Short mmCIF file of C-alpha atoms and ligand atoms in Angstrom, two decimals:
data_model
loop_
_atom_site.label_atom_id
_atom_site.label_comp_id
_atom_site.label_asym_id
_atom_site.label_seq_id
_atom_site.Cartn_x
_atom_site.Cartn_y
_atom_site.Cartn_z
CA UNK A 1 -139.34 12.28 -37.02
CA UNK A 2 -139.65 8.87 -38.92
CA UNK A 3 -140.71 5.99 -37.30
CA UNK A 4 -140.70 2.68 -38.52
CA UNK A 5 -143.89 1.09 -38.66
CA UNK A 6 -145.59 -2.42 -38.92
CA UNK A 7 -148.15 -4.13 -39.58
CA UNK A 8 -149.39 -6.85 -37.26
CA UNK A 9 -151.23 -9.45 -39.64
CA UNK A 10 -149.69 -12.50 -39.62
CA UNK A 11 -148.17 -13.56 -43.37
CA UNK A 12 -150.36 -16.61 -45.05
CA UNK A 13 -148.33 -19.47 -44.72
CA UNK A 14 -148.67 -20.76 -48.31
CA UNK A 15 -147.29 -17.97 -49.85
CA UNK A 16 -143.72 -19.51 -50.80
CA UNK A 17 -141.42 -16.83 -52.48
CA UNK A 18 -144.10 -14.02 -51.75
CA UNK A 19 -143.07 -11.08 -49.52
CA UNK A 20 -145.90 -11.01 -47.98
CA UNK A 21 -145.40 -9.12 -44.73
CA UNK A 22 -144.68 -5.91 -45.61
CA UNK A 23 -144.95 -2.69 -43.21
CA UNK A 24 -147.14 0.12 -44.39
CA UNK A 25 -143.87 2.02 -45.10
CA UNK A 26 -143.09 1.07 -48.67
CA UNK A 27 -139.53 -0.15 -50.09
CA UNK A 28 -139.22 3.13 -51.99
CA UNK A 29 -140.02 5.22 -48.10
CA UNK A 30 -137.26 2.77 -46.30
CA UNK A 31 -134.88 3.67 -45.31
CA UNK A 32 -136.72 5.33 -42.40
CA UNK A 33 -133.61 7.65 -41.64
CA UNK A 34 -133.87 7.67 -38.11
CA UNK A 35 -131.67 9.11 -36.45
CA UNK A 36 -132.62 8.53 -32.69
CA UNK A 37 -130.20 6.42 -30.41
CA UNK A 38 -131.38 2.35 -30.26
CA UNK A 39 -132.62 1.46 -27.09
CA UNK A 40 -131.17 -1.50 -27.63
CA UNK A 41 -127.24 0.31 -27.04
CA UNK A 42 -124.26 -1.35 -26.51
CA UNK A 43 -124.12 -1.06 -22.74
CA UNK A 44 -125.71 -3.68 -20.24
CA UNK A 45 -129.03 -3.78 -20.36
CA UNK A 46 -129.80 -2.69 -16.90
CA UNK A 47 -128.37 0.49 -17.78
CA UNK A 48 -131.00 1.74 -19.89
CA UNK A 49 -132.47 5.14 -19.77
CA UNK A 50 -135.12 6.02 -16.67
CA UNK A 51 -135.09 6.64 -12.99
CA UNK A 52 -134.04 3.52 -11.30
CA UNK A 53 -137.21 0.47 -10.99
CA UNK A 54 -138.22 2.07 -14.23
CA UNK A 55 -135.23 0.52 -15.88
CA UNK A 56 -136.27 -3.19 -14.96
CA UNK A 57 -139.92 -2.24 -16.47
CA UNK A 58 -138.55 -0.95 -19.74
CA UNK A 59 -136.02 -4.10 -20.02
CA UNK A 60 -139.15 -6.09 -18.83
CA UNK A 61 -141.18 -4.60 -22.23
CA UNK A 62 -138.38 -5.28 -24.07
CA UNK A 63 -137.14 -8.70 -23.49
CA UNK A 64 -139.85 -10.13 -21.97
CA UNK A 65 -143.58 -8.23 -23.40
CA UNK A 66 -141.67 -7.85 -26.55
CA UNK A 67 -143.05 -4.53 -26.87
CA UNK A 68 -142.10 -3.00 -30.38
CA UNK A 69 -143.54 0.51 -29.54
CA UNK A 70 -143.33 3.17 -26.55
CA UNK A 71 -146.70 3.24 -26.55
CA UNK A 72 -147.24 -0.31 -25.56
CA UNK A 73 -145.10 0.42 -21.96
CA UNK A 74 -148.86 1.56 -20.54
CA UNK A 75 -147.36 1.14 -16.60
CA UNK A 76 -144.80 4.18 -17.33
CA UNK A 77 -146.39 7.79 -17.14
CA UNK A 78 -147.26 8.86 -20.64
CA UNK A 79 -144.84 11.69 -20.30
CA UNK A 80 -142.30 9.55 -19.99
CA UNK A 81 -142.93 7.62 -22.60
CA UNK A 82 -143.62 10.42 -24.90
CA UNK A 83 -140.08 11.96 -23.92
CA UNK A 84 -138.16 8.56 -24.44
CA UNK A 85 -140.17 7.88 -27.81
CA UNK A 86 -138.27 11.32 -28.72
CA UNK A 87 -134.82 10.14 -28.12
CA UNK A 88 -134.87 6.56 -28.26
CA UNK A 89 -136.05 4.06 -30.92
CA UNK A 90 -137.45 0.25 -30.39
CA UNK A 91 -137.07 -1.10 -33.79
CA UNK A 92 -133.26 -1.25 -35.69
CA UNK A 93 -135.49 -1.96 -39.08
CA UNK A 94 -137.11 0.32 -41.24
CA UNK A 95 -138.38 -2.47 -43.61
CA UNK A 96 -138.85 -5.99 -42.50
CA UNK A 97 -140.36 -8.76 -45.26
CA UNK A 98 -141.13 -12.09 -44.20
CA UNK A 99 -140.98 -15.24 -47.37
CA UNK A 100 -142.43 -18.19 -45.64
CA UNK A 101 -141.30 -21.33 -46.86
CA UNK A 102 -143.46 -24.88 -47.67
CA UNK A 103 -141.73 -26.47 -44.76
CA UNK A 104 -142.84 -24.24 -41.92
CA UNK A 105 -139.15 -21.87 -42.69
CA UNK A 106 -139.90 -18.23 -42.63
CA UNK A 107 -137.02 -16.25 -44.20
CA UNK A 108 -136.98 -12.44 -43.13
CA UNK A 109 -135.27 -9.44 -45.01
CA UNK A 110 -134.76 -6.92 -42.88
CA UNK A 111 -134.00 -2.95 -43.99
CA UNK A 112 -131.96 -0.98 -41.72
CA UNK A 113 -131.81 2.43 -40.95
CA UNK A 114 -129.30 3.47 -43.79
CA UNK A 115 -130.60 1.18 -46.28
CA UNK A 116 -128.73 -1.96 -46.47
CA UNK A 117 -130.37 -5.22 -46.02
CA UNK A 118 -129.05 -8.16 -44.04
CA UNK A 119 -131.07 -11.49 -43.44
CA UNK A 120 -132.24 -14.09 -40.79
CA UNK A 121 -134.17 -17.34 -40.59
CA UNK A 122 -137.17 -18.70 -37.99
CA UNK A 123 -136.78 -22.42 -38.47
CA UNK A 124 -139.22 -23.55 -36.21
CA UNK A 125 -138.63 -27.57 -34.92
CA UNK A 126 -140.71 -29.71 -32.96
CA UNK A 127 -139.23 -29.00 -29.42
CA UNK A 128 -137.67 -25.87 -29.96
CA UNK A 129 -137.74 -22.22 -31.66
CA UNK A 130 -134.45 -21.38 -33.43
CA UNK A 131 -133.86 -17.99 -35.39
CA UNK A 132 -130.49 -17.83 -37.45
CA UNK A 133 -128.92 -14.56 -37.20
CA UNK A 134 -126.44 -12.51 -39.16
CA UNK A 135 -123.34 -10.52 -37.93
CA UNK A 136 -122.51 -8.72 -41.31
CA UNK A 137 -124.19 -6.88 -43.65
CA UNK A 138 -122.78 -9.07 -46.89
CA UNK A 139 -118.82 -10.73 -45.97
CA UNK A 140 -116.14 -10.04 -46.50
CA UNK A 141 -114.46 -13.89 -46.58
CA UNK A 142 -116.44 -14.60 -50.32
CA UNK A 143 -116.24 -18.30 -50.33
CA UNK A 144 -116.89 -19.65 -53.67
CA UNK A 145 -119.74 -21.80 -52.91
CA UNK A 146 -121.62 -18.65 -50.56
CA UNK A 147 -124.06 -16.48 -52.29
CA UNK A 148 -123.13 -13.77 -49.08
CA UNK A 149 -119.37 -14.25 -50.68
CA UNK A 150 -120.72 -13.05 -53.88
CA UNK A 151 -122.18 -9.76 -53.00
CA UNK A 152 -119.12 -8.85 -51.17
CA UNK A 153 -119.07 -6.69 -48.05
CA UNK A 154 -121.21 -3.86 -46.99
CA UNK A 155 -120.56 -3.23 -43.22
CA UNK A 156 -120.67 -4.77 -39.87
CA UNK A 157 -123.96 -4.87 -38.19
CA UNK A 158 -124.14 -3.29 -34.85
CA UNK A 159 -124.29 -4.95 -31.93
CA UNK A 160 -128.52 -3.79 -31.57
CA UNK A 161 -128.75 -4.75 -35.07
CA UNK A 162 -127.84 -8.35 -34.56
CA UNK A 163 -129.81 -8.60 -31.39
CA UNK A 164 -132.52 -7.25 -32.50
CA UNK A 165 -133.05 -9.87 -35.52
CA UNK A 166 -133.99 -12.26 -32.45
CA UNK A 167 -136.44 -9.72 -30.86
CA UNK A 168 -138.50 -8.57 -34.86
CA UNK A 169 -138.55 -12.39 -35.80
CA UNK A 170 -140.10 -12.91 -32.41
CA UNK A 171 -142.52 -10.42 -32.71
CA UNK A 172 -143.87 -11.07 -36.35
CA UNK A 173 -143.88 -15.02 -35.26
CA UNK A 174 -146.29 -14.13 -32.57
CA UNK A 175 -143.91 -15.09 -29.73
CA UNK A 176 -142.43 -13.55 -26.64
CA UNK A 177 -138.50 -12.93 -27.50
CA UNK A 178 -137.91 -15.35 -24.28
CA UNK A 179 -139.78 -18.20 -26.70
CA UNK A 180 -137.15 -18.44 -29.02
CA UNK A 181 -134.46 -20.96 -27.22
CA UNK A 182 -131.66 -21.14 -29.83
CA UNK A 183 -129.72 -18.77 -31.69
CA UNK A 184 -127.39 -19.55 -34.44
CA UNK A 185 -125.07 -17.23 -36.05
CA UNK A 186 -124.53 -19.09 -39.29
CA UNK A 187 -126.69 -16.18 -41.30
CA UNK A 188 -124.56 -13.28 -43.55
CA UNK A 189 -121.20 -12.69 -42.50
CA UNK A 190 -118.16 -13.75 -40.41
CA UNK A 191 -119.15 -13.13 -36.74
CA UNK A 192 -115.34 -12.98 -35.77
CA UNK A 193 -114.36 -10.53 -38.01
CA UNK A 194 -116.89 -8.37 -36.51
CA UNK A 195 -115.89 -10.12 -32.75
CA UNK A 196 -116.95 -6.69 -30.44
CA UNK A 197 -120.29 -6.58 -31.94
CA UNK A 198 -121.20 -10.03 -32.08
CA UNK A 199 -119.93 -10.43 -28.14
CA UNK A 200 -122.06 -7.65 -27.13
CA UNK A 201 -125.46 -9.11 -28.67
CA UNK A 202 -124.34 -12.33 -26.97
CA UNK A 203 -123.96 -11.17 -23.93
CA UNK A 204 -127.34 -9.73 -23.92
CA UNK A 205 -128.96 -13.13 -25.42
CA UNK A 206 -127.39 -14.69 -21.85
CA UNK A 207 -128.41 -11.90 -19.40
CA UNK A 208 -130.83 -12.74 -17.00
CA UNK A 209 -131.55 -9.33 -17.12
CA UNK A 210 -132.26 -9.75 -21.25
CA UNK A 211 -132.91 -13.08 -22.98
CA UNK A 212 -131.87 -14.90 -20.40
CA UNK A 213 -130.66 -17.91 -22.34
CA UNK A 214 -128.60 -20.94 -21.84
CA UNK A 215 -125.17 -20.38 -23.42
CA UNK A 216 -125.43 -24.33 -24.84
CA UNK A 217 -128.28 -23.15 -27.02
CA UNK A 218 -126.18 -20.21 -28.88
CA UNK A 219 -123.86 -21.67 -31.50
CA UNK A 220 -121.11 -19.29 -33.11
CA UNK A 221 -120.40 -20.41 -36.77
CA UNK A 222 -116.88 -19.71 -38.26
CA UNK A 223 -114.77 -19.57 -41.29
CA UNK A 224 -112.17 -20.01 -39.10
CA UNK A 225 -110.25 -17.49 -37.57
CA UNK A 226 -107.48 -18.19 -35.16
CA UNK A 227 -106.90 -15.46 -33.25
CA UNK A 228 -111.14 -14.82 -32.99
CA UNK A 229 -111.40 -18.15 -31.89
CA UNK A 230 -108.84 -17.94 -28.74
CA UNK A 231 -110.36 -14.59 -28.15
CA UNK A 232 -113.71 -15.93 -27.63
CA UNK A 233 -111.98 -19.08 -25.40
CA UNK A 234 -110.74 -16.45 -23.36
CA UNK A 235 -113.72 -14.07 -22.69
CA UNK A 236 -115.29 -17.91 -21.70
CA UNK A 237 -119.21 -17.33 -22.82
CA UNK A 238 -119.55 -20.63 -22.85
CA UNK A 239 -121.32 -20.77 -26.36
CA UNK A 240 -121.14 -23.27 -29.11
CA UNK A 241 -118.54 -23.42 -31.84
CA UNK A 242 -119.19 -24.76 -35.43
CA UNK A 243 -116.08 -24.69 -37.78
CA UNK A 244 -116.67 -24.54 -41.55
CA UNK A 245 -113.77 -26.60 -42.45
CA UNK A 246 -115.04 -27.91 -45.24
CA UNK A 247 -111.97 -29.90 -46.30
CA UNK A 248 -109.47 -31.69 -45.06
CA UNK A 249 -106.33 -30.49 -46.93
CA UNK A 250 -105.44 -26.49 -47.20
CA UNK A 251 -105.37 -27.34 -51.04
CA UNK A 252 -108.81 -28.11 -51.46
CA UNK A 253 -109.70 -25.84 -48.58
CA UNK A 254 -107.93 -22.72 -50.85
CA UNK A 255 -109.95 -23.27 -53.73
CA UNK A 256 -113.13 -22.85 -52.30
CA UNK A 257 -112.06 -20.35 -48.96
CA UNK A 258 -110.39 -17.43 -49.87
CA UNK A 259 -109.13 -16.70 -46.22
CA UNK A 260 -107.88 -20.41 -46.21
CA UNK A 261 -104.94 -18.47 -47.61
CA UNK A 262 -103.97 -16.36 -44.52
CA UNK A 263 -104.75 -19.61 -42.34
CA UNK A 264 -103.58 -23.17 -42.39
CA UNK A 265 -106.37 -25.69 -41.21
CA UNK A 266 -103.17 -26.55 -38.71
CA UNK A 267 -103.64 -23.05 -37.30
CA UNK A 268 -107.35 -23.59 -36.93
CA UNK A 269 -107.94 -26.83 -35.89
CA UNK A 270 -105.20 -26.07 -32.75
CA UNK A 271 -107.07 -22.78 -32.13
CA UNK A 272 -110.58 -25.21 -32.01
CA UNK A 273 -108.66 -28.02 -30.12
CA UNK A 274 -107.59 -24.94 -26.98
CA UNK A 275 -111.82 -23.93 -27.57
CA UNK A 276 -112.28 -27.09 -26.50
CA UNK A 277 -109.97 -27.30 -23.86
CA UNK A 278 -111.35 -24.14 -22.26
CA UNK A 279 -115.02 -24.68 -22.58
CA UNK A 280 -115.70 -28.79 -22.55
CA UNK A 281 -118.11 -28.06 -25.21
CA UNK A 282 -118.33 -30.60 -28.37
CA UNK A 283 -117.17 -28.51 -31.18
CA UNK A 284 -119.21 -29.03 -34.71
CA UNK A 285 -117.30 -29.66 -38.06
CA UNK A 286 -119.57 -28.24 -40.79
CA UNK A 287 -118.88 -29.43 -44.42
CA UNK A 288 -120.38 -28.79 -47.16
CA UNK A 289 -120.60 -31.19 -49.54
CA UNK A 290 -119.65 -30.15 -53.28
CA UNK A 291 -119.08 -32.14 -56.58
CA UNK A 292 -116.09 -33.39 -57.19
CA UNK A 293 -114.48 -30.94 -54.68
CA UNK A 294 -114.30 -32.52 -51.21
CA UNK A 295 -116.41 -35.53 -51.92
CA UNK A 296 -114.19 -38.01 -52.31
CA UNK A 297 -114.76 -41.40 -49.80
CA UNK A 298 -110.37 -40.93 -49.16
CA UNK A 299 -111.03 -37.43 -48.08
CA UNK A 300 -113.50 -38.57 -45.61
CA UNK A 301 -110.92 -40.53 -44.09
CA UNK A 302 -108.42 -37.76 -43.99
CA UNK A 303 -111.02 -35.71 -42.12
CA UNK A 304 -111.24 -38.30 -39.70
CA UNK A 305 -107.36 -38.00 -39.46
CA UNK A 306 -107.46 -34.51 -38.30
CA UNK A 307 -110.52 -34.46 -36.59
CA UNK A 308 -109.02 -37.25 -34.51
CA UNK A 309 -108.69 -36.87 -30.52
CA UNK A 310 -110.92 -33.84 -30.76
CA UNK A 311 -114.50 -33.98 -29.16
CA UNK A 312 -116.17 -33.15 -32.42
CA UNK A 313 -119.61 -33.59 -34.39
CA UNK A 314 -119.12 -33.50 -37.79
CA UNK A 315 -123.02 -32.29 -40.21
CA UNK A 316 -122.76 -32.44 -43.76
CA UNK A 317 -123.95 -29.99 -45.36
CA UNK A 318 -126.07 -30.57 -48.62
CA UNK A 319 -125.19 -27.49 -50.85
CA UNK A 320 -128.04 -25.06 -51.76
CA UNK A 321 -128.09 -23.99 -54.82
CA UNK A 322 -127.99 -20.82 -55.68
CA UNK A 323 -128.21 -18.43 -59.41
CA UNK A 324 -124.98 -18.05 -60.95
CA UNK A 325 -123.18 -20.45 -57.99
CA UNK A 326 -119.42 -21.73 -59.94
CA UNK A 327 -119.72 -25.20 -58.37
CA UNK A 328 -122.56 -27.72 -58.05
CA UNK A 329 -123.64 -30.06 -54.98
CA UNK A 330 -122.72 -34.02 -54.53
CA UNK A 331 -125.32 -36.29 -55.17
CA UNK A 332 -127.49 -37.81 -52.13
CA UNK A 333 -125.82 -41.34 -52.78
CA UNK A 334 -121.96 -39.73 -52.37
CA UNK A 335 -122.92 -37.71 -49.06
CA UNK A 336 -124.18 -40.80 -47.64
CA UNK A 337 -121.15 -42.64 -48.61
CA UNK A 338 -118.74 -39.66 -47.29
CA UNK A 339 -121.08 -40.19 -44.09
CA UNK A 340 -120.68 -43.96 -43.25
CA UNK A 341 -116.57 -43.16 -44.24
CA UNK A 342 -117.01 -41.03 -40.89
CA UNK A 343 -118.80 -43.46 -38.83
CA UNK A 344 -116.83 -46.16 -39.52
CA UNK A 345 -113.56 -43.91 -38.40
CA UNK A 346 -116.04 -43.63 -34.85
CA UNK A 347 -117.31 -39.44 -35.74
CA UNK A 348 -120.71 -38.89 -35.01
CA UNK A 349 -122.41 -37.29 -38.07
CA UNK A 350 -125.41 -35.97 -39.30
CA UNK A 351 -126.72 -34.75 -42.78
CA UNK A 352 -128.78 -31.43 -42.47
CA UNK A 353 -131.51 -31.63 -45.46
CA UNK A 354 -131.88 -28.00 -46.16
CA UNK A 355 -134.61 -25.94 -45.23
CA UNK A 356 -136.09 -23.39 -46.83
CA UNK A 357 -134.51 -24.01 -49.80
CA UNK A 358 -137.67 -22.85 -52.07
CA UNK A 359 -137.14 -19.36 -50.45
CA UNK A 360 -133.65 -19.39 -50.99
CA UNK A 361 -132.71 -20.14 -47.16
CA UNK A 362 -128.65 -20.30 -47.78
CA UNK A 363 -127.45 -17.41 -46.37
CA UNK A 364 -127.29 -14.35 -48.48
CA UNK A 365 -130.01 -15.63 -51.41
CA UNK A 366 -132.45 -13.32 -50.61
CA UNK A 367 -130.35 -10.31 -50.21
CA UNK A 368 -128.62 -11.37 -53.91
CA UNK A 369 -132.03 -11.83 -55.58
CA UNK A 370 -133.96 -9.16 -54.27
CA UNK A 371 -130.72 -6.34 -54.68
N1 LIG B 1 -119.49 -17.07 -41.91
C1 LIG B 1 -119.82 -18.14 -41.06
C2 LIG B 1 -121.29 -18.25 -40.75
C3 LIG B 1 -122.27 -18.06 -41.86
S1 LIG B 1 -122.35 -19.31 -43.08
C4 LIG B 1 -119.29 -19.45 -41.60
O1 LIG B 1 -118.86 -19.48 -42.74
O2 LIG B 1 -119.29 -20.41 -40.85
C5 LIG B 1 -123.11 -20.70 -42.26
C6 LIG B 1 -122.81 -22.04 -42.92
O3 LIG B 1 -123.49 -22.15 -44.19
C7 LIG B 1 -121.33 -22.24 -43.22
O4 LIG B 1 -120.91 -23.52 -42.83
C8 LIG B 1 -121.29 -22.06 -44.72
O5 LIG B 1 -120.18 -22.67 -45.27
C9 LIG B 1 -122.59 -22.68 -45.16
N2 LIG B 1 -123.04 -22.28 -46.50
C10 LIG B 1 -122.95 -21.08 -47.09
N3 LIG B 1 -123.53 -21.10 -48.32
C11 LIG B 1 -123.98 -22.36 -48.50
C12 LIG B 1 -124.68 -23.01 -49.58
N4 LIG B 1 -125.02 -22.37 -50.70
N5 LIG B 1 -125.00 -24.31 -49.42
C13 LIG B 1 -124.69 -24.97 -48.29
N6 LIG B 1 -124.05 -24.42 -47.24
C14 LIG B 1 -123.67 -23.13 -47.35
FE1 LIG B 2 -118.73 -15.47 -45.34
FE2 LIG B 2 -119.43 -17.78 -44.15
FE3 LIG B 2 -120.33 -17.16 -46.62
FE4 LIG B 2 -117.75 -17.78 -46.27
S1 LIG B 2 -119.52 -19.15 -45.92
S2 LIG B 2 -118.55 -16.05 -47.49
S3 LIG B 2 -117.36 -16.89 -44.27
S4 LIG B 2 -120.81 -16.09 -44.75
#
């Protein structure tokens, strides 16, 4: 049987662009091919395997020890352990690579069990721990300005898969998995076109019986899809929503969104506006800002047109560059002038400076580069 296996040394923090946490497995040995059910299955996680109390100790390991190995469990009967290391396995990653960035960002590529390679991000703030997760292995959406839209789509990641990004960054960071506070889904892929998945792993970052976290602190990042959006209204997790609108007209939006083309921002916005209406929670406008593509101070003021009536944040997004990338980023000077346009329509806004951006941090970079 193959088990995936890690090495516990920290990586050295100035080693920007360096993969410098490698397991002892090499690339060339991942993937690992197991074959053993996750742990981690898509069930409630007080159902896992054992005789009754045992259960609560083995979620306890899990979610709250962070215990990577069977091993580790040491108040469950060797036996036991030995016969559950035989069926069930900790890890979803046969490889997992950690690029620390200058500013304190550690980027981690992770290798599944069948070889393909999805992403996530520890961005570690003052006054709180966030990891940004993935749903998909690549997307299938491929906006223009996304380096995950160029590589195109492998598969959806499992519901343990995407849960488990939270759990491996928390381990290799050195912190219990109940340290990390905030989860954002704004890594690879479209977490509503892969909705069952991506519900399941939420529902486990909220259980008090898991994670245990507050709902406020998860934010769900979309393309935009209408129907996903209600859906997730209506099964009332209470998380955050971010919309990547991007523009304000479906022209503009067309050019750079593919699926802009199956959905008016009409559609969208009135899907966000009953989000809203369900779950009280401010909604966030994300929009990246991109050379004479959306920048203009008159679009600004059509944003704040639609956006109007609608309890909404808008963050402008500088655009990360990326190799090959068919459209550039607006200059500092034009953001801040799109900004104040906002402001002075009464939206709250923010710019987020990128992070990471020497490690390439926008989602999907590191997959491109290192495939
Ligand atoms: N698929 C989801 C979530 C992942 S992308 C979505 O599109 O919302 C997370 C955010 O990063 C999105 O707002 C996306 O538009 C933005 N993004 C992607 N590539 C970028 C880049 N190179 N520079 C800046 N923002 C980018
Ligand atoms: Fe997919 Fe989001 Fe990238 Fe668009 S921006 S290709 S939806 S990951």
């Amino acid at each position: 049987m193959n088990r995936p296996t890690f090495e516990t040394q920290t990586p050295a923090p100035d080693a920007a662009g360096e993969a410098c946490y490698v397991p002892r497995e090499t690339a060339a040995a991942a993937p690992s091919g197991d074959d053993r059910k996750p742990i981690l299955q898509p069930a409630p996680p007080n159902e896992l395997p054992g005789e009754g109390y045992r259960k609560g100790q083995i979620a306890s390991w899990l979610y709250k020890k962070g215990a990577r190995e069977w091993e580790e469990m040491t108040d469950l009967p060797r036996r036991l352990r030995e016969a559950l290391a035989q069926e069930w396995r900790i890890g979803e990653f046969a490889l997992v690579q950690a690029f620390p960035s200058t500013d304190g960002s550690v980027k981690y590529l992770f290798t599944l069990h069948d070889g393909q390679r999805t992403e996530a991000v520890y961005l570690p703030y003052k006054d709180r721990k966030t990891v940004c997760i993935s749903s998909q292995v690549g997307c299938p959406a491929g906006c223009v300005f996304c380096a995950t839209g160029r590589m195109g789509f492998g598969r959806n990641l499992t519901g343990p898969e995407i849960l488990d990004q939270i759990l491996a960054v928390a381990y290799h960071q050195g912190l219990a998995p109940r340290e990390i506070r905030n989860v954002v889904l704004m890594g690879m892929g479209e977490p509503l076109l892969n909705y069952e998945n991506v519900v399941w792993a939420v529902r486990c970052m909220l259980s008090k019986n898991a994670l245990a976290m507050s709902p406020r602190r998860v934010t769900l990042s979309t393309v935009g899809i209408p129907r996903g959006i209600r859906r997730l209204a209506e099964d009332d997790l209470g998380v955050k929503l971010a919309l990547s609108l991007h523009a304000p007209d479906d022209e503009t939006r067309r050019q750079i969104i593919p699926t802009a083309h199956s959905h008016s921002i009409a559609e969208i916005m009135a899907a966000v506006r009953a989000y809203f209406e369900r779950t009280r929670r401010r909604v966030t406008i994300e929009y990246t800002m991109l050379r004479n593509v959306n920048d203009r101070p008159e679009q600004a003021r059509e944003l704040a047109r639609i956006l109007k009536g609608l309890v909404a944040h808008v963050n402008l997004i500088p655009f990360n560059p990326w190799e090959g990338a068919p459209v550039a980023g607006s200059g500092k000077k034009r953001i801040q002038t799109f900004a104040r346009e906002l402001e002075k329509a009464g939206l709250p806004v923010s710019i987020r400076w990128s992070r990471g951006v020497d490690v390439g941090a926008a989602c999907g970079q590191l997959a491109l580069k290192e495939s």
